Coordinates of C-alpha atoms in Angstrom, one line a residue:
M1 CA -102.2 3.3 10.9
T2 CA -103.8 6.7 10.3
S3 CA -107.4 6.0 9.2
V4 CA -110.4 8.1 8.3
F5 CA -110.5 9.1 12.0
G6 CA -106.9 10.5 12.2
R7 CA -107.2 13.3 9.8
F8 CA -110.9 13.5 9.4
C9 CA -111.4 16.6 11.5
V10 CA -108.7 18.5 9.5
L11 CA -110.2 17.5 6.1
L12 CA -113.9 17.7 7.0
A13 CA -114.6 21.2 5.9
V14 CA -112.7 20.7 2.6
V15 CA -114.4 17.4 1.8
W16 CA -117.9 18.6 2.5
G17 CA -117.3 22.0 1.0
A18 CA -116.2 20.4 -2.2
A19 CA -119.2 18.1 -2.2
L20 CA -121.6 21.0 -1.7
A21 CA -120.0 22.8 -4.6
G22 CA -120.6 19.8 -6.8
A23 CA -116.9 18.8 -6.9
T24 CA -115.8 15.2 -7.3
P25 CA -116.1 13.4 -3.9
V26 CA -112.8 13.2 -1.9
A27 CA -112.0 9.6 -1.1
A28 CA -111.5 8.5 2.5
H29 CA -108.3 7.0 3.9
P30 CA -108.0 3.3 3.0
V31 CA -109.1 0.7 5.6
V32 CA -107.7 -2.8 5.8
L33 CA -110.5 -5.3 5.5
F34 CA -108.6 -8.6 5.7
T35 CA -105.0 -9.8 6.1
D36 CA -103.3 -13.1 5.3
P37 CA -102.1 -14.5 7.7
A38 CA -105.2 -13.2 9.6
L39 CA -104.9 -10.7 12.4
D40 CA -103.8 -12.4 15.6
S41 CA -104.0 -15.9 14.1
A42 CA -101.9 -19.0 14.5
V43 CA -100.9 -21.1 11.5
T44 CA -99.3 -24.5 11.4
E45 CA -97.3 -23.9 8.3
A46 CA -95.1 -20.8 7.8
P47 CA -96.7 -18.4 5.2
T48 CA -94.8 -17.7 2.0
S49 CA -96.3 -14.3 1.5
V50 CA -98.2 -11.5 3.4
T51 CA -101.3 -10.1 1.8
L52 CA -103.5 -7.0 2.7
V53 CA -106.9 -6.4 1.3
F54 CA -108.1 -2.7 1.4
N55 CA -111.5 -1.2 0.9
E56 CA -110.2 1.0 -1.9
A57 CA -107.1 1.4 -4.1
V58 CA -103.7 2.2 -2.6
T59 CA -100.2 2.7 -3.9
V60 CA -97.2 1.2 -2.1
G61 CA -93.4 1.3 -2.2
A62 CA -91.2 -1.7 -2.7
D63 CA -90.6 -2.0 1.0
A64 CA -94.2 -1.4 2.1
I65 CA -94.5 -4.6 4.1
A66 CA -91.9 -5.6 6.7
V67 CA -91.9 -8.7 9.0
T68 CA -90.0 -9.0 12.2
D69 CA -89.9 -11.5 15.0
M70 CA -90.7 -10.4 18.6
R71 CA -87.0 -9.7 19.2
D72 CA -87.2 -7.1 16.3
K73 CA -85.0 -9.2 14.0
D74 CA -85.9 -8.6 10.4
V75 CA -87.3 -11.4 8.2
P76 CA -86.3 -11.0 4.5
V77 CA -89.4 -9.8 2.6
G78 CA -89.6 -9.3 -1.2
R79 CA -90.9 -6.4 -3.2
A80 CA -94.6 -5.4 -2.4
T81 CA -96.9 -5.4 -5.4
T82 CA -100.6 -4.5 -5.9
A83 CA -103.4 -6.4 -7.6
K84 CA -107.2 -6.0 -8.3
D85 CA -107.0 -2.4 -9.1
G86 CA -104.7 -1.6 -6.2
T87 CA -107.0 -3.0 -3.4
V88 CA -104.7 -6.0 -2.7
V89 CA -101.1 -5.7 -1.6
T90 CA -98.8 -8.7 -1.5
A91 CA -95.2 -9.2 -0.5
P92 CA -93.4 -12.6 -0.6
V93 CA -91.6 -13.8 2.5
R94 CA -88.1 -14.8 1.6
G95 CA -86.8 -15.9 5.0
E96 CA -87.6 -19.0 7.0
L97 CA -90.2 -18.5 9.7
D98 CA -89.6 -20.8 12.7
R99 CA -92.0 -21.3 15.5
G100 CA -92.9 -18.1 17.3
V101 CA -94.8 -14.9 17.0
Y102 CA -94.2 -12.3 14.2
R103 CA -95.1 -8.7 13.7
V104 CA -96.1 -7.3 10.3
T105 CA -95.9 -3.6 9.7
W106 CA -97.1 -1.9 6.5
Q107 CA -97.3 1.4 4.8
A108 CA -99.5 2.6 1.9
T109 CA -100.8 5.8 0.3
G110 CA -104.5 6.4 -0.4
V111 CA -105.9 8.1 -3.5
D112 CA -106.1 11.3 -1.4
G113 CA -102.3 11.3 -1.1
H114 CA -102.2 10.7 2.6
G115 CA -100.0 7.9 4.1
V116 CA -101.5 5.2 6.2
E117 CA -99.8 2.5 8.2
G118 CA -100.5 -0.3 10.6
E119 CA -99.4 -3.5 12.0
F120 CA -100.7 -6.9 13.1
R121 CA -99.3 -10.2 14.6
F122 CA -99.5 -13.8 13.7
A123 CA -98.0 -17.0 15.2
V124 CA -96.4 -20.0 13.4
G125 CA -96.7 -23.5 14.8
T126 CA -98.2 -22.3 18.1
A127 CA -101.3 -23.1 20.0
V128 CA -103.7 -20.2 20.2
T129 CA -103.7 -19.3 23.9
G130 CA -102.9 -16.3 26.1
A131 CA -101.6 -15.5 29.5
G132 CA -101.3 -12.6 31.9
T133 CA -103.4 -9.6 32.9
T134 CA -101.3 -6.9 31.4
S135 CA -99.8 -7.2 28.0
G136 CA -96.1 -8.2 27.9
G137 CA -96.0 -10.5 31.0
Q138 CA -94.4 -13.9 31.3
S139 CA -96.0 -16.9 33.0
T140 CA -95.4 -20.6 33.5
D141 CA -97.8 -23.2 32.3
W142 CA -97.9 -25.4 35.4
V143 CA -100.0 -28.1 33.9
A144 CA -97.5 -28.5 31.0
A145 CA -94.7 -28.3 33.5
A146 CA -96.1 -31.2 35.6
V147 CA -96.6 -33.3 32.4
R148 CA -93.0 -32.5 31.3
W149 CA -91.7 -33.4 34.8
V150 CA -93.2 -36.9 34.5
L151 CA -91.9 -37.3 31.0
L152 CA -88.3 -36.3 32.0
A153 CA -88.5 -38.5 35.1
G154 CA -89.6 -41.4 32.9
F155 CA -86.8 -40.7 30.5
A156 CA -84.2 -40.7 33.3
L157 CA -85.6 -44.0 34.7
A158 CA -85.6 -45.7 31.3
L159 CA -82.1 -44.5 30.1
G160 CA -80.4 -44.3 33.5
G161 CA -81.8 -47.6 34.5
L162 CA -80.3 -49.3 31.5
I163 CA -76.8 -47.9 32.2
G164 CA -77.1 -48.4 35.9
E165 CA -78.0 -52.0 35.3
R166 CA -74.8 -52.5 33.3
I167 CA -72.7 -50.9 36.1
A168 CA -74.3 -53.2 38.7
A169 CA -73.9 -56.2 36.5
T170 CA -70.1 -55.9 36.8
A171 CA -70.3 -56.3 40.6
R172 CA -72.6 -59.3 40.3
A173 CA -70.2 -60.8 37.7
E174 CA -67.5 -60.8 40.4
N175 CA -69.9 -62.0 43.1
P176 CA -72.9 -64.0 41.7
A177 CA -74.3 -64.4 45.2
L178 CA -75.4 -60.7 45.2
P179 CA -79.1 -60.4 44.9
E180 CA -80.3 -59.0 41.5
V181 CA -81.6 -55.5 41.5
R182 CA -84.2 -55.2 38.7
P183 CA -84.0 -51.9 36.9
W184 CA -87.0 -49.6 36.6
S185 CA -86.4 -48.9 32.9
G186 CA -89.7 -50.4 31.9
H187 CA -91.6 -48.4 34.4
G188 CA -89.8 -45.3 33.2
A189 CA -90.8 -46.0 29.6
L190 CA -94.4 -46.5 30.6
L191 CA -94.3 -43.3 32.6
G192 CA -92.9 -41.4 29.7
L193 CA -95.5 -42.9 27.3
G194 CA -98.3 -41.8 29.6
A195 CA -96.9 -38.3 29.8
S196 CA -96.6 -38.1 26.0
V197 CA -100.2 -39.2 25.5
V198 CA -101.4 -36.6 28.0
A199 CA -99.3 -33.9 26.4
G200 CA -100.8 -34.8 23.0
A201 CA -104.3 -34.8 24.4
L202 CA -103.9 -31.4 26.0
H203 CA -102.6 -30.0 22.7
V204 CA -105.5 -31.5 20.7
A205 CA -107.9 -30.0 23.3
D206 CA -106.3 -26.6 23.0
I207 CA -106.5 -26.5 19.2
G208 CA -109.8 -28.5 18.9
S209 CA -108.6 -30.7 16.0
L210 CA -107.0 -34.2 16.0
A211 CA -105.1 -33.2 12.9
T212 CA -102.9 -30.9 15.0
L213 CA -101.0 -34.0 16.1
W214 CA -99.3 -34.3 12.7
G215 CA -99.9 -30.8 11.5
S216 CA -98.1 -28.8 14.2
G217 CA -94.7 -28.8 15.8
P218 CA -95.9 -29.5 19.4
G219 CA -98.2 -32.3 18.0
R220 CA -95.4 -34.0 16.2
V221 CA -93.1 -33.8 19.3
A222 CA -95.8 -35.5 21.4
V223 CA -96.3 -38.2 18.7
A224 CA -92.5 -38.8 18.5
D225 CA -92.2 -39.0 22.3
A226 CA -95.0 -41.5 22.5
V227 CA -93.6 -43.7 19.7
G228 CA -90.1 -43.5 21.2
F229 CA -91.3 -44.6 24.7
A230 CA -93.6 -47.3 23.3
A231 CA -90.7 -48.7 21.2
A232 CA -88.3 -48.6 24.2
F233 CA -90.8 -50.4 26.4
G234 CA -91.2 -53.1 23.8
L235 CA -87.5 -53.6 23.4
L236 CA -86.9 -53.6 27.1
A237 CA -89.1 -56.7 27.3
T238 CA -86.8 -58.6 24.9
R239 CA -83.3 -60.1 25.2
H240 CA -81.9 -57.1 23.3
R241 CA -82.6 -54.5 26.0
L242 CA -79.8 -52.2 25.0
W243 CA -81.5 -51.6 21.6
A244 CA -84.0 -49.5 23.7
L245 CA -81.3 -46.8 23.7
L246 CA -82.2 -46.0 20.0
P247 CA -85.9 -45.0 20.5
L248 CA -84.9 -43.1 23.7
A249 CA -82.5 -41.1 21.5
V250 CA -85.5 -40.3 19.3
V251 CA -87.3 -38.9 22.4
A252 CA -84.3 -36.8 23.3
A253 CA -84.1 -35.4 19.7
A254 CA -87.8 -34.7 19.7
E255 CA -87.5 -32.8 23.0
G256 CA -84.6 -30.8 21.5
T257 CA -86.7 -29.6 18.6
A258 CA -89.3 -28.2 21.1
S259 CA -86.7 -26.4 23.2
H260 CA -86.1 -22.6 23.6
S261 CA -82.6 -23.2 22.3
N262 CA -83.8 -24.5 19.0
V263 CA -85.8 -21.3 18.5
E264 CA -82.6 -19.2 19.1
I265 CA -80.3 -21.4 17.0
P266 CA -82.2 -23.9 14.9
I267 CA -80.8 -27.4 14.7
A268 CA -77.7 -26.6 16.8
G269 CA -79.9 -25.5 19.7
A270 CA -81.9 -28.7 19.4
A271 CA -78.8 -30.8 19.4
L272 CA -77.4 -29.0 22.4
T273 CA -80.7 -29.6 24.3
A274 CA -80.9 -33.2 23.3
V275 CA -77.4 -33.9 24.7
H276 CA -78.2 -32.0 27.9
I277 CA -81.3 -34.2 28.3
V278 CA -79.4 -37.4 27.7
V279 CA -76.5 -36.6 30.2
A280 CA -78.9 -35.3 32.8
G281 CA -81.0 -38.4 32.5
L282 CA -77.9 -40.6 32.8
W283 CA -76.8 -38.8 35.9
A284 CA -80.2 -39.0 37.7
G285 CA -81.4 -42.4 36.4
A286 CA -78.1 -44.3 36.8
L287 CA -77.5 -42.8 40.3
L288 CA -81.0 -44.0 41.4
H289 CA -80.3 -47.5 40.3
V290 CA -76.9 -47.5 41.9
A291 CA -78.4 -46.2 45.1
R292 CA -80.9 -49.0 45.1
A293 CA -78.1 -51.5 44.5
T294 CA -76.0 -50.2 47.4
A295 CA -79.0 -50.3 49.7
R296 CA -79.6 -53.9 48.7
W297 CA -76.0 -54.9 49.0
R298 CA -75.1 -53.0 52.1
S299 CA -74.0 -56.1 53.9
S300 CA -71.2 -56.6 51.2
R301 CA -68.9 -53.6 51.6
P302 CA -66.6 -54.7 48.6
A303 CA -69.6 -54.9 46.3
V304 CA -70.9 -51.5 47.4
R305 CA -67.5 -49.9 46.9
W306 CA -67.1 -51.6 43.5
V307 CA -70.4 -50.4 42.1
L308 CA -69.9 -46.9 43.5
L309 CA -66.4 -46.6 42.0
S310 CA -67.7 -47.8 38.6
Y311 CA -70.5 -45.2 38.7
A312 CA -68.2 -42.4 39.9
R313 CA -65.9 -42.9 36.8
M314 CA -68.9 -42.4 34.5
A315 CA -70.5 -39.6 36.6
A316 CA -67.4 -37.5 36.2
W317 CA -67.7 -37.0 32.5
V318 CA -71.6 -37.0 32.7
F319 CA -71.4 -34.1 35.2
A320 CA -68.9 -32.2 33.0
A321 CA -71.3 -32.6 30.0
V322 CA -74.2 -31.4 32.1
V323 CA -72.3 -28.3 33.1
V324 CA -71.0 -27.5 29.6
T325 CA -74.4 -27.9 27.8
G326 CA -76.3 -26.2 30.6
T327 CA -73.9 -23.2 30.6
A328 CA -74.1 -22.9 26.8
M329 CA -77.9 -22.9 26.9
S330 CA -77.9 -20.3 29.8
V331 CA -75.7 -17.9 27.8
L332 CA -77.8 -18.5 24.7
L333 CA -81.2 -17.9 26.3
V334 CA -80.7 -15.5 29.3
P335 CA -79.1 -12.1 29.0
L336 CA -77.2 -10.9 32.1
D337 CA -79.9 -8.4 33.0
A338 CA -82.6 -11.0 32.8
W339 CA -81.2 -13.4 35.5
T340 CA -83.0 -11.6 38.3
T341 CA -85.7 -9.6 36.5
T342 CA -87.6 -12.4 34.6
R343 CA -89.4 -15.6 35.8
Y344 CA -87.2 -17.7 33.5
G345 CA -84.0 -16.2 34.9
T346 CA -85.0 -16.7 38.6
T347 CA -86.2 -20.3 37.8
L348 CA -82.9 -21.0 36.2
L349 CA -81.1 -19.7 39.3
V350 CA -83.1 -22.2 41.3
K351 CA -82.0 -25.0 39.0
L352 CA -78.4 -23.9 39.2
A353 CA -78.5 -23.9 43.0
L354 CA -80.0 -27.4 43.0
V355 CA -77.3 -28.6 40.5
A356 CA -74.6 -27.1 42.7
T357 CA -76.2 -28.9 45.7
A358 CA -76.1 -32.2 43.8
A359 CA -72.5 -31.6 42.8
G360 CA -71.6 -30.9 46.5
L361 CA -73.3 -34.1 47.6
A362 CA -71.5 -36.0 44.8
L363 CA -68.1 -34.6 46.0
A364 CA -69.0 -35.6 49.6
G365 CA -69.8 -39.1 48.3
R366 CA -66.4 -39.3 46.5
W367 CA -64.6 -38.2 49.7
A368 CA -66.5 -40.8 51.7
L369 CA -65.7 -43.4 49.1
R370 CA -62.0 -42.6 49.1
H371 CA -61.9 -42.7 52.9
H372 CA -64.0 -45.8 53.3
R373 CA -66.8 -43.9 55.1
L374 CA -69.6 -46.0 53.8
R375 CA -72.1 -44.8 56.4
L376 CA -71.7 -41.2 55.2
L377 CA -71.9 -42.5 51.7
G378 CA -75.2 -44.2 52.4
R379 CA -76.6 -40.8 53.3
S380 CA -75.1 -38.7 50.5
V381 CA -76.2 -40.9 47.6
P382 CA -79.9 -40.9 48.4
A383 CA -79.7 -37.1 49.1
E384 CA -78.1 -36.6 45.7
S385 CA -80.8 -38.7 44.0
V386 CA -83.6 -36.7 45.6
T387 CA -81.9 -33.4 44.6
L388 CA -81.6 -34.6 41.0
V389 CA -85.4 -35.4 41.0
A390 CA -85.9 -31.8 42.1
V391 CA -83.6 -30.6 39.3
L392 CA -85.8 -32.4 36.8
A393 CA -88.9 -30.7 38.2
V394 CA -87.3 -27.2 37.8
A395 CA -86.1 -28.1 34.3
A396 CA -89.7 -29.0 33.4
A397 CA -90.8 -25.6 34.7
L398 CA -88.1 -23.9 32.6
V399 CA -89.4 -25.7 29.5
S400 CA -92.9 -24.4 30.2
T401 CA -91.8 -20.8 30.9
P402 CA -91.2 -18.2 28.1
S403 CA -87.6 -17.4 27.7
P404 CA -86.5 -13.7 28.3
G405 CA -86.0 -13.3 24.6
A406 CA -89.6 -14.3 24.0
E407 CA -91.1 -11.6 26.3
G408 CA -94.0 -10.0 24.4
Q409 CA -94.7 -13.2 22.5
E410 CA -98.0 -13.8 24.2
L411 CA -99.9 -15.9 21.8
P412 CA -102.9 -14.8 19.8
P413 CA -106.4 -15.3 21.2
P414 CA -108.6 -18.3 20.3
P415 CA -110.5 -17.8 17.1
A416 CA -114.1 -16.6 17.4
R417 CA -116.8 -19.4 17.6
G418 CA -120.2 -18.8 16.1
V419 CA -121.4 -15.3 15.2
A420 CA -119.0 -12.6 16.4
V421 CA -120.5 -9.4 17.7
P422 CA -118.2 -6.3 17.4
A423 CA -118.2 -3.2 19.6
G424 CA -115.9 -0.2 20.0
G425 CA -115.4 3.1 21.6
L426 CA -112.9 5.3 23.5
A427 CA -111.8 4.9 27.1
G428 CA -110.3 8.4 27.7
Q429 CA -107.7 8.6 24.9
V430 CA -107.5 4.8 24.5
G431 CA -109.3 3.2 21.6
V432 CA -111.2 0.0 22.5
N433 CA -112.2 -2.7 20.0
V434 CA -114.3 -5.6 21.2
V435 CA -115.2 -8.8 19.5
A436 CA -117.7 -11.0 21.5
S437 CA -118.2 -14.6 20.4
K438 CA -119.4 -17.8 22.0
G439 CA -117.8 -18.1 25.4
Q440 CA -115.3 -15.3 25.1
A441 CA -114.5 -11.7 24.6
V442 CA -111.4 -10.3 22.8
V443 CA -110.5 -6.7 23.4
R444 CA -107.8 -4.8 21.6
L445 CA -106.6 -1.4 22.8
Y446 CA -105.1 1.3 20.7
T447 CA -103.5 4.7 21.4
P448 CA -102.9 7.7 19.1
R449 CA -99.5 7.7 17.5
P450 CA -97.5 10.9 18.0
G451 CA -95.5 12.6 15.3
N452 CA -95.4 11.6 11.6
V453 CA -97.2 8.3 10.8
Y454 CA -94.0 6.9 9.3
G455 CA -91.9 7.9 12.3
P456 CA -90.7 5.6 15.1
R457 CA -92.7 5.0 18.2
Q458 CA -92.5 3.1 21.5
A459 CA -95.3 0.7 22.3
P460 CA -97.1 1.6 25.5
E461 CA -97.9 -0.8 28.3
F462 CA -101.6 -1.7 28.4
A463 CA -103.8 -2.8 31.3
L464 CA -107.4 -3.8 31.2
S465 CA -110.0 -4.8 33.8
G466 CA -113.7 -5.5 33.2
Q467 CA -117.1 -6.4 34.6
L468 CA -120.1 -8.0 32.9
E469 CA -123.7 -6.9 33.7
P470 CA -125.9 -9.6 32.3
P471 CA -129.6 -8.8 31.6
D472 CA -130.8 -11.2 34.3
G473 CA -128.4 -11.3 37.1
P474 CA -125.8 -9.5 39.3
P475 CA -122.5 -8.1 37.9
E476 CA -119.7 -10.5 37.3
P477 CA -116.0 -9.8 37.2
V478 CA -114.3 -10.5 33.8
R479 CA -110.8 -11.9 34.2
F480 CA -108.7 -10.9 31.2
R481 CA -105.5 -12.6 30.0
S482 CA -103.0 -10.9 27.8
C483 CA -102.8 -12.2 24.2
G484 CA -100.1 -9.7 23.0
G485 CA -99.4 -6.0 23.0
G486 CA -102.8 -4.3 23.6
C487 CA -104.7 -7.6 23.2
F488 CA -106.7 -9.2 25.9
V489 CA -109.0 -12.2 26.0
A490 CA -111.4 -13.5 28.7
P491 CA -113.9 -16.3 29.1
V492 CA -117.4 -14.8 29.2
S493 CA -120.9 -16.4 29.4
W494 CA -123.2 -14.2 27.4
R495 CA -126.9 -14.2 28.4
D496 CA -129.8 -13.7 26.1
G497 CA -130.6 -10.0 25.9
D498 CA -128.4 -6.9 26.2
N499 CA -125.2 -7.6 28.0
V500 CA -123.2 -4.6 29.3
L501 CA -119.4 -5.1 29.3
S502 CA -117.8 -2.4 31.4
L503 CA -114.1 -1.9 30.8
R504 CA -111.4 0.2 32.4
A505 CA -108.4 0.6 30.0
E506 CA -105.1 2.1 30.7
A507 CA -102.0 2.8 28.5
S508 CA -98.7 4.3 29.7
G509 CA -98.3 7.9 28.4
W510 CA -102.0 8.3 27.6
R511 CA -105.2 9.2 29.5
G512 CA -107.2 6.0 30.1
G513 CA -110.7 5.7 31.3
T514 CA -113.8 3.5 31.2
Y515 CA -116.0 2.3 28.3
A516 CA -119.2 0.3 28.3
A517 CA -119.9 -2.0 25.4
L518 CA -123.5 -3.1 24.7
I519 CA -123.4 -6.7 23.5
P520 CA -126.8 -8.0 22.2
W521 CA -127.0 -11.7 22.5
P522 CA -127.6 -13.8 20.5
A523 CA -126.9 -11.9 17.3
E524 CA -127.4 -13.0 13.7
P525 CA -124.8 -13.0 10.9
A526 CA -125.3 -9.9 8.8
G527 CA -125.1 -11.7 5.5
E528 CA -125.6 -9.3 2.6
L529 CA -127.0 -6.5 4.8
V530 CA -123.7 -4.5 4.6
E531 CA -123.8 -4.5 0.8
R532 CA -127.6 -3.7 0.7
T533 CA -127.1 -0.8 3.1
V534 CA -124.3 0.6 0.9
R535 CA -126.5 0.3 -2.2
A536 CA -129.4 2.0 -0.4
M537 CA -127.2 5.0 0.7
K538 CA -125.6 5.4 -2.8
R539 CA -129.0 6.0 -4.3
L540 CA -129.6 9.0 -2.1
D541 CA -129.1 12.5 -3.7
E542 CA -129.3 14.3 -0.4
V543 CA -129.1 13.6 3.3
T544 CA -128.5 15.9 6.2
I545 CA -126.0 14.7 8.8
Y546 CA -125.6 16.0 12.4
E547 CA -122.2 15.0 13.5
A548 CA -120.1 15.3 16.7
G549 CA -116.7 13.8 17.3
T550 CA -114.0 13.7 19.9
S551 CA -110.5 12.2 20.5
N552 CA -111.0 12.0 24.3
A553 CA -114.2 10.4 25.7
A554 CA -113.6 12.0 29.0
T555 CA -114.3 15.5 27.7
G556 CA -117.6 14.6 26.1
L557 CA -118.9 15.4 22.7
P558 CA -119.0 19.0 21.3
D559 CA -122.1 20.5 19.7
P560 CA -123.0 18.7 16.5
T561 CA -122.2 20.1 13.0
E562 CA -124.9 20.1 10.3
L563 CA -123.8 18.9 6.9
T564 CA -125.9 18.1 3.8
V565 CA -124.4 15.8 1.2
S566 CA -125.2 13.0 -1.2
G567 CA -125.1 9.4 -0.1
K568 CA -122.1 8.7 -2.3
V569 CA -120.1 11.5 -0.6
F570 CA -121.0 10.2 2.8
L571 CA -119.9 6.7 1.9
S572 CA -116.6 7.8 0.5
N573 CA -115.4 8.3 4.1
E574 CA -116.7 5.1 5.6
P575 CA -114.6 2.0 6.2
Y576 CA -117.5 -0.2 4.9
N577 CA -117.9 1.7 1.6
S578 CA -116.9 -1.4 -0.4
G579 CA -119.9 -3.3 1.0
V580 CA -117.7 -5.6 3.0
A581 CA -116.8 -5.8 6.7
P582 CA -114.5 -8.5 8.3
I583 CA -116.9 -8.9 11.2
A584 CA -120.6 -8.1 10.8
A585 CA -123.7 -9.0 12.9
V586 CA -127.2 -7.8 13.0
S587 CA -129.6 -7.4 16.0
T588 CA -132.9 -5.8 16.9
D589 CA -133.1 -3.2 19.6
P590 CA -136.0 -3.1 22.1
S591 CA -137.9 -0.7 19.9
G592 CA -137.7 -3.1 16.9
R593 CA -135.1 -1.1 15.0
T594 CA -132.4 -3.0 13.0
R595 CA -128.8 -2.6 14.3
L596 CA -125.9 -3.4 12.0
L597 CA -122.6 -3.9 13.9
M598 CA -119.4 -4.0 11.9
G599 CA -115.8 -4.5 13.2
F600 CA -112.5 -3.9 11.4
P601 CA -109.9 -5.3 13.9
A602 CA -107.0 -4.8 11.6
S603 CA -107.7 -1.1 11.5
G604 CA -109.0 -0.8 15.1
A605 CA -112.3 0.5 13.7
H606 CA -115.9 -0.2 14.5
A607 CA -119.2 1.0 13.1
A608 CA -122.6 0.6 14.6
L609 CA -125.5 1.6 12.4
T610 CA -129.3 1.9 13.1
L611 CA -131.3 1.3 9.9
D612 CA -134.9 2.3 9.0
G613 CA -137.4 0.3 7.1
L614 CA -135.9 1.4 3.8
G615 CA -132.5 0.1 4.7
R616 CA -131.1 3.6 5.2
V617 CA -128.8 4.7 8.1
T618 CA -130.6 6.8 10.7
E619 CA -127.8 6.7 13.4
E620 CA -124.1 5.9 13.3
T621 CA -121.4 5.5 15.8
L622 CA -118.0 5.3 14.1
T623 CA -115.0 4.5 16.3
G624 CA -111.3 4.3 15.5
P625 CA -108.0 4.3 17.3
K626 CA -108.1 8.1 17.8
H627 CA -111.6 9.3 17.4
V628 CA -115.3 8.5 17.9
F629 CA -118.0 10.1 15.8
K630 CA -121.7 10.1 16.5
R631 CA -124.0 10.9 13.6
R632 CA -127.8 11.4 13.1
F633 CA -129.3 11.3 9.6
V634 CA -132.3 13.3 8.5
Y635 CA -133.8 12.7 5.0
P636 CA -135.8 15.2 3.0
E637 CA -139.2 13.7 3.7
Q638 CA -138.5 14.0 7.4
D639 CA -137.8 17.8 7.3

């Protein structure tokens, strides 16, 4: 977006000259105050429209709002319209929004005739977390992977144990003297139930609301898994044990809906994953039961050979189904160039190597079975079982790793808790916007956009590091995690007093640098102070402003320019001229002066005002994606 800061230097002389000549004040570029869905938010239900609220009237074209997923696939959006005297722009979303992260880009024209544009992100059906130290990276959620491994292992024990029990029963029917090998199906169902409960608890802890269990996709999957495993356990304790296959099928279907494949091809991808889970569970679970049976019956060679031949007949088509479904998902999710360049691709290669090893051991077992080499068979079957357990572990890691197509879909930061304190400045040519709240800091980085504001651009790679200097202790490192392109979040323990957050920001193609944000803690909500300040400034017939601005903090500020205007003319170029700010907090500096801090994250803007006893502005620092302006105000009685 080009805001007041982008063209302000070019228009400054014209604007103030017209004001001094008594002309009608020239309006500033529009500033986005609020968006719906909110900037960097996560929603449990897909929005049916996108709305922007500006601080002043705008005009828009029919295609002013566009929505794309993180793979740059367009989502159908209807005609954009305005309301409330042109300050509200809305466009209906015609397409279906599945789980994932979406980018909204918009264009509008202010009353001054200049085009402005911008973008923001939101997520659908996703927990609000982040990962990585540079924007755009992939990572594996190892806690989720461990829970998923236990769940898949429980599923394999429950399902495979049932089928393995049927296979072993045929041998005992021929030789009733064989000792019974009790299946571990019940243990598997309990294991899966426990993993489901833990997964649900982790999701509730992430979101902070019990309602997320039925109000979000991951929550509903956890509930379906828990119900399925609980029902299976109950049925396994009855005479109708095979009925447990039905709730286990529900578990497989639920896991399919949570898969990467379902994101790529809804419904069909879920079905493909569900089949893959079922056949993989059959292979691993049934083999484990057969291995236990052969170990128990090793003194009866005919029984061992019988049960292994019965399992081998089933294993042939099970293995074929694993290969077919696994290959289909690999082609669907991993482009050729991503096999060795992404974490998902390399993890998938490890899984394929393990599957190939298991297949080799299975072939060795068939050869040994055909040639009556039962001693060799006794070694290959347990080795195959252990390998399949490792396959399940790697499969769980894959489920918990972003797919290559989802690169750049780092999820939005957690919402602010308590009073949010905004700050902003420039680190070289990189704009820095900070929102400090209880227990965390969210930093968004911006760069100037070359060429025409409506022209194409390539997003830079951002990097951020930081250090906190609390008022009563030694400096502490701040460990940021990426929450999207140019967005970073870190846990921070703010101390009472003035906290100095020192940041080093870098962006490819631009000169980075350092910026120090002063975070007063605790701060109070501004309430109506923004509106009262605007009213106080509008009443002024004359104010002298000494202003200096720069687009590169590394070069320092030039000599200030003196301008005398009315309060209304001054406000016409301010992002808070409507008396509203998305984020506003108030604090008192050591000298007792009131500080009004306002943040406009959707526009990358920040305003820090110092007020006198009459509610007038005495100092202002105004920061945007491209420029920073420092102003000193002198009133007639002070001359």
